[in-house]
GROMACS .gro file of C-alpha atoms in nm:
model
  233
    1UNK     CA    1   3.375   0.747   2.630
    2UNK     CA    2   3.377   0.743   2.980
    3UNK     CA    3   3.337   1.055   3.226
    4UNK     CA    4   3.374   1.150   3.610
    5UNK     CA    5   2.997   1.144   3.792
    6UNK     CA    6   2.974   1.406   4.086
    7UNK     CA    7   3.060   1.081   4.319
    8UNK     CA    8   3.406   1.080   4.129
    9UNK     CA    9   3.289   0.736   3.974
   10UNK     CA   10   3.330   0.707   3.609
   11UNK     CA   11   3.008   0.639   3.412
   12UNK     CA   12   2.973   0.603   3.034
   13UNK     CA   13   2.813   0.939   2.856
   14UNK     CA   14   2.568   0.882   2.661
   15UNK     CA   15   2.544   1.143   2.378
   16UNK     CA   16   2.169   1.289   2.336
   17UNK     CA   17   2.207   1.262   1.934
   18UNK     CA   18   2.300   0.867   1.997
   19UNK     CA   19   2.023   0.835   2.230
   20UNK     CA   20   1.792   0.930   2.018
   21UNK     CA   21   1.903   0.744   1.696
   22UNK     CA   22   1.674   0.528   1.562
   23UNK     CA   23   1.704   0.232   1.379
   24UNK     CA   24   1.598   0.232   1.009
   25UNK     CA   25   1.224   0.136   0.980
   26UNK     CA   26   1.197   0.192   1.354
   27UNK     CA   27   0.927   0.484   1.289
   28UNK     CA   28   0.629   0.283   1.174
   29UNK     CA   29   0.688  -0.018   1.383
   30UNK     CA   30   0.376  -0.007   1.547
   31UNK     CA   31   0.243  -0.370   1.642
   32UNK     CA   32  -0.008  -0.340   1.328
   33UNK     CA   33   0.248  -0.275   1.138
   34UNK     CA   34   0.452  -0.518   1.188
   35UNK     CA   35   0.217  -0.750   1.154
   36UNK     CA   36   0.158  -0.560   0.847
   37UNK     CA   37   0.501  -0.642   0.727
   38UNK     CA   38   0.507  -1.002   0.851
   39UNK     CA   39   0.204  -1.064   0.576
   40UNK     CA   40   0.341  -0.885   0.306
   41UNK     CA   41   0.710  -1.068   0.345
   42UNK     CA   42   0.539  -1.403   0.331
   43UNK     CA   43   0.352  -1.360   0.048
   44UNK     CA   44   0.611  -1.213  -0.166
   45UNK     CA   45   0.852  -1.499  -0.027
   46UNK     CA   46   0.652  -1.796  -0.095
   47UNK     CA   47   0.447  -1.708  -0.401
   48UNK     CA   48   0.459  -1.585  -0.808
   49UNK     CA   49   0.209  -1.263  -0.663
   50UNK     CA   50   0.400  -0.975  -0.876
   51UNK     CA   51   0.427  -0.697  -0.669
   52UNK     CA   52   0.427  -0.314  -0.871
   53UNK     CA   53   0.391   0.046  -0.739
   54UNK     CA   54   0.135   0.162  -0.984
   55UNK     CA   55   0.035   0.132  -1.380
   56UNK     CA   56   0.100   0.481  -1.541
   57UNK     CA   57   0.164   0.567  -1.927
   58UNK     CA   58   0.513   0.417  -1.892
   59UNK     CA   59   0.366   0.133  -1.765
   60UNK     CA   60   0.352  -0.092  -1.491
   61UNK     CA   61   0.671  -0.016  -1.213
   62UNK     CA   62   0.819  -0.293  -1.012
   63UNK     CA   63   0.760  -0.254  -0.614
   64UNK     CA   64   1.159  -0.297  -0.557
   65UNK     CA   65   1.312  -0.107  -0.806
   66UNK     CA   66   1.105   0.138  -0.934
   67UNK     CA   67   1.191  -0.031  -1.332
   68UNK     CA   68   0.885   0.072  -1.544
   69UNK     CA   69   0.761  -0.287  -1.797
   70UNK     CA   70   0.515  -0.192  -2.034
   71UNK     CA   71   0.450  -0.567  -2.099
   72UNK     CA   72   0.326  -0.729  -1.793
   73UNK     CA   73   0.479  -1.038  -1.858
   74UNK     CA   74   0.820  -0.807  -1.816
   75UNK     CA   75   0.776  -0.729  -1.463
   76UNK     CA   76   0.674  -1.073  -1.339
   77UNK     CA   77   1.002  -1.237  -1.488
   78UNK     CA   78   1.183  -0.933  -1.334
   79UNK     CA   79   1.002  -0.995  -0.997
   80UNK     CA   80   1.039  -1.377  -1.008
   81UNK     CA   81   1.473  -1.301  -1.020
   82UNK     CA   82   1.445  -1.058  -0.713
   83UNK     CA   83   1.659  -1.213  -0.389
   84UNK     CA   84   1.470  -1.286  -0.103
   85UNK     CA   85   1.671  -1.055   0.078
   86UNK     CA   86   1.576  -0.793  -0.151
   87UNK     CA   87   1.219  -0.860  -0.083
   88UNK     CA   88   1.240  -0.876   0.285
   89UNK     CA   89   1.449  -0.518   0.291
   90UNK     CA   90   1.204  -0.400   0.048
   91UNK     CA   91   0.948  -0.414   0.326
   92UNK     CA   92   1.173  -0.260   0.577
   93UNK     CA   93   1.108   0.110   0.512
   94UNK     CA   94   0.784   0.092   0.276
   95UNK     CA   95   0.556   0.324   0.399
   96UNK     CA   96   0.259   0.093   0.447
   97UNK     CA   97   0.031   0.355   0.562
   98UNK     CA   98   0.076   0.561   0.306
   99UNK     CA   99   0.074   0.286   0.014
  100UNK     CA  100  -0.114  -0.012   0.007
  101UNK     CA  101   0.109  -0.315  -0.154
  102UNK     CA  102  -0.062  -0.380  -0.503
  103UNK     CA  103  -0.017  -0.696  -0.620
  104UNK     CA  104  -0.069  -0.904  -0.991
  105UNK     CA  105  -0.215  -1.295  -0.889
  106UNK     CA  106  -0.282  -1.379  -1.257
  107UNK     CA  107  -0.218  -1.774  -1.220
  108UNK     CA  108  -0.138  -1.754  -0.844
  109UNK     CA  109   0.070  -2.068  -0.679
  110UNK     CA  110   0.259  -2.123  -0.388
  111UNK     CA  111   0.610  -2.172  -0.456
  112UNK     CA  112   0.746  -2.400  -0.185
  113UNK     CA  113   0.524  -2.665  -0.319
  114UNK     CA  114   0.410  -2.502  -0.632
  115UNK     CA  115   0.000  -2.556  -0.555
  116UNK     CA  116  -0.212  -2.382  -0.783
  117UNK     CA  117  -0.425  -2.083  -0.539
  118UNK     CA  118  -0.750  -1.920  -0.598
  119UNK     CA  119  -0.679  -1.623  -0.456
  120UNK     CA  120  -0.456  -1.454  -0.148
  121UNK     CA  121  -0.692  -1.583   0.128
  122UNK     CA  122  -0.648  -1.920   0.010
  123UNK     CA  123  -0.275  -1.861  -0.034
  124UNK     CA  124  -0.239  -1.730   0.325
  125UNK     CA  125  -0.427  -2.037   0.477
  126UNK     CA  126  -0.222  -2.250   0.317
  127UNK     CA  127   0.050  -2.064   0.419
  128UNK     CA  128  -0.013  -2.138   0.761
  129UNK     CA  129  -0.162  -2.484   0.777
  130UNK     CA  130   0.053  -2.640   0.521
  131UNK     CA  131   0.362  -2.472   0.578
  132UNK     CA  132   0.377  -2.337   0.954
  133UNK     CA  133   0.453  -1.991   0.794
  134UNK     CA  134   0.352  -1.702   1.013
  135UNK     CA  135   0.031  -1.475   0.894
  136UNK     CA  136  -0.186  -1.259   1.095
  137UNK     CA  137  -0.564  -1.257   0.990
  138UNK     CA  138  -0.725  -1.034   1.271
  139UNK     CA  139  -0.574  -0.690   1.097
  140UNK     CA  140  -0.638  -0.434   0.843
  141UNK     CA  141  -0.577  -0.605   0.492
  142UNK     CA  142  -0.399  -0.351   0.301
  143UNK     CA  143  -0.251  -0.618  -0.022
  144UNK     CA  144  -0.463  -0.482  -0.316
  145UNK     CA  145  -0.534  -0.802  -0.550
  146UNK     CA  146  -0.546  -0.747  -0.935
  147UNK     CA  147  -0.541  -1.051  -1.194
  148UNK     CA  148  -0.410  -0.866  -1.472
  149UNK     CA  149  -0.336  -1.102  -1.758
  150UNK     CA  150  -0.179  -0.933  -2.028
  151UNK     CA  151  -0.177  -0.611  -1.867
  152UNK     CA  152  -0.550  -0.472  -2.024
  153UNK     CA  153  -0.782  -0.666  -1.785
  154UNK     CA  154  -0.914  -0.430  -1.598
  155UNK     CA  155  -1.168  -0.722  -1.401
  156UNK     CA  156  -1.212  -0.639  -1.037
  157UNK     CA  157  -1.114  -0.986  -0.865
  158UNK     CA  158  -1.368  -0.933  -0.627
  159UNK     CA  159  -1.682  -0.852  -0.777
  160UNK     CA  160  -1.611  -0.886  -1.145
  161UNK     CA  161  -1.721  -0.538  -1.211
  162UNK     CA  162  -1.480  -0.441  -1.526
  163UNK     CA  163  -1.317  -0.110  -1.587
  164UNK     CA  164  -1.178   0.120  -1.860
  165UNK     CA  165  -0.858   0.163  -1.699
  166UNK     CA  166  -0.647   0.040  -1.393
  167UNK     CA  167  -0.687   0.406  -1.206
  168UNK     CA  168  -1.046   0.357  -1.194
  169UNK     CA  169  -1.029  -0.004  -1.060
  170UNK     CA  170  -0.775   0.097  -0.829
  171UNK     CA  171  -1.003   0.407  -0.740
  172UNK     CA  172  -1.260   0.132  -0.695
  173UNK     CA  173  -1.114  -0.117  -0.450
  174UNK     CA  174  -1.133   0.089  -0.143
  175UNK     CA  175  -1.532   0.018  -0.158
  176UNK     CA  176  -1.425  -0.313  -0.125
  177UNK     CA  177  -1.085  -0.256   0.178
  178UNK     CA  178  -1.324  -0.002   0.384
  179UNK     CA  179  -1.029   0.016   0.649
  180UNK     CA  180  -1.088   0.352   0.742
  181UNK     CA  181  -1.402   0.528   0.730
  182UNK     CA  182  -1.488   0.939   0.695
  183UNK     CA  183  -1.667   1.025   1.009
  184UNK     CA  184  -1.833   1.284   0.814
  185UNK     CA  185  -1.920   1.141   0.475
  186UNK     CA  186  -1.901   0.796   0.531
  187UNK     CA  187  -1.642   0.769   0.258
  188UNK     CA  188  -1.419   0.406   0.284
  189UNK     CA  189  -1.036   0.459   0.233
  190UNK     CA  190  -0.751   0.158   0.263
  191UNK     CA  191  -0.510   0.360   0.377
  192UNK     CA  192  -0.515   0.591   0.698
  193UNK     CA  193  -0.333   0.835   0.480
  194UNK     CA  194  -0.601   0.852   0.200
  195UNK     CA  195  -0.807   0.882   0.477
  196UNK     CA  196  -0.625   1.216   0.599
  197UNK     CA  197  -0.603   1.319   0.241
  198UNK     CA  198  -0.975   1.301   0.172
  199UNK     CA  199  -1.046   1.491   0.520
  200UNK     CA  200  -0.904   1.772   0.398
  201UNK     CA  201  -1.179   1.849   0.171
  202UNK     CA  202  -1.379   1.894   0.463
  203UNK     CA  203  -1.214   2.147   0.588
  204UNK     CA  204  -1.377   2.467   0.592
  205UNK     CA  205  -1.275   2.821   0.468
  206UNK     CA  206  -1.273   3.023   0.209
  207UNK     CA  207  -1.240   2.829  -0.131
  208UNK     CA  208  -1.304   3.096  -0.463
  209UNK     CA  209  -1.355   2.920  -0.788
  210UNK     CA  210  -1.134   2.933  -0.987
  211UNK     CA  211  -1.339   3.038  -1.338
  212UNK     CA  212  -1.596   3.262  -1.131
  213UNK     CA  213  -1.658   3.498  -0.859
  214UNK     CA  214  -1.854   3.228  -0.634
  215UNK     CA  215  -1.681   3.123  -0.349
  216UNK     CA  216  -1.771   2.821  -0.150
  217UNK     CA  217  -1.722   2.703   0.230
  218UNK     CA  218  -1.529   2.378   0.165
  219UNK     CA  219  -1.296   2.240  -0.126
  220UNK     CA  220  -1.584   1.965  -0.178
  221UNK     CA  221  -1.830   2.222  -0.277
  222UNK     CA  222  -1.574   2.449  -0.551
  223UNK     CA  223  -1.487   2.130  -0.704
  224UNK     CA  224  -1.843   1.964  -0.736
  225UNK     CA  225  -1.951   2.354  -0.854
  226UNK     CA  226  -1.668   2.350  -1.107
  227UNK     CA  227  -1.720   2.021  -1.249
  228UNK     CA  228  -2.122   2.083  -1.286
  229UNK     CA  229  -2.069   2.425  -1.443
  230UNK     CA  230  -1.732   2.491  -1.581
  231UNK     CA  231  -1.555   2.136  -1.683
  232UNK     CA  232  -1.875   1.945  -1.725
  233UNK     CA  233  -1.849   1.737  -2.077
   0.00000   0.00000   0.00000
């Protein structure tokens, strides 16, 4: 719509809500981020890496849908008929600094030429020298690695240290993606977002327990009191 300047000209009016509008994703596209995104695309586009949300009691949930596969061996056939459209708009408005893309590599390959890889750093250099893709190595990695198997291997791929359950080798990998550090504590986080999260218990105030009449000056110190003396064993 067009309307009459104080010159008498016409101009074009440019509604403030319009102006504003933003396209979808537009919010996090910080150069990391994109970058970020670029990475993540590739890897889902041009390999068998199973991408899931999380591993609960309902099992393990597919990154695009949300579907919950108990067996594992589900959710890679169900990932492996996913459009490559679907996987690039998938990427679009994940929050990636809130959740860090978690990924199964259990018999990893690339499959433009279908070469067996050893891991994702293999995968993304032969991305790049074997296939021109695009991948940028000088940022934060925030794709979580896990070589599940049949869904009970619990082996981090790193440093082979096994655990009784994916939450604590999840729980474990951020000693190994230190991308943000407390400035306090020292604590390693992969996420900027954990990182947020955990500085909260910092904070201090007034923090009563909640079995006793203590109080304590930060929520660090009433949980490590309630787990020593009320919920120990």
């Amino acid at each position: 719509k067009r309307t009459k300047t104080d010159d008498g000209e016409t101009s074009k009016r440019t509604d403030g809500a319009k102006r504003r509008k933003k396209k979808k994703g537009d919010c996090s596209a910080t150069p990391e981020r994109v970058e970020h995104r670029v990475n993540v695309t590739a890897i889902l586009q041009y390999s068998n890496a199973s991408p899931f949300r999380d591993k609960t009691m309902r099992g393990f949930s597919c990154l695009y849908c949300a579907k919950h596969f108990q067996n594992i061996d589900d959710l890679r056939l169900h990932t492996a008929l996913r459009s490559e459209k679907d996987k690039i708009n998938s990427m679009i408005d994940y929050k990636l600094s809130y959740n860090p893309i978690k990924v199964d590599i259990t018999d990893l390959r690339c499959t433009i030429c279908e070469t067996d890889m050893k891991d994702l750093n293999e995968l993304k250099d032969h991305l790049v020298s074997f296939h021109n893709k695009t991948i940028y190595k000088n940022i934060k990695d925030i794709i979580l690695p896990f070589r599940l198997k049949d869904g009970q291997n619990f082996t981090c791929v790193i440093c082979s240290v096994e655990h009784i359950s994916f939450k604590n080798l999840y729980h474990h990998m951020s000693s190994h993606y230190r991308n943000y550090c407390c400035n306090i504590c020292g604590a390693g986080y992969i996420t900027i977002a954990a990182l947020r999260k955990h500085g909260k218990t910092h904070y201090q105030g007034h923090f009563p327990c909640d079995h006793c009449d203590k109080s304590y000056t930060s929520l660090t110190k009433k949980r490590n009191h309630e787990k020593g003396v009320h919920t120990a064993g």
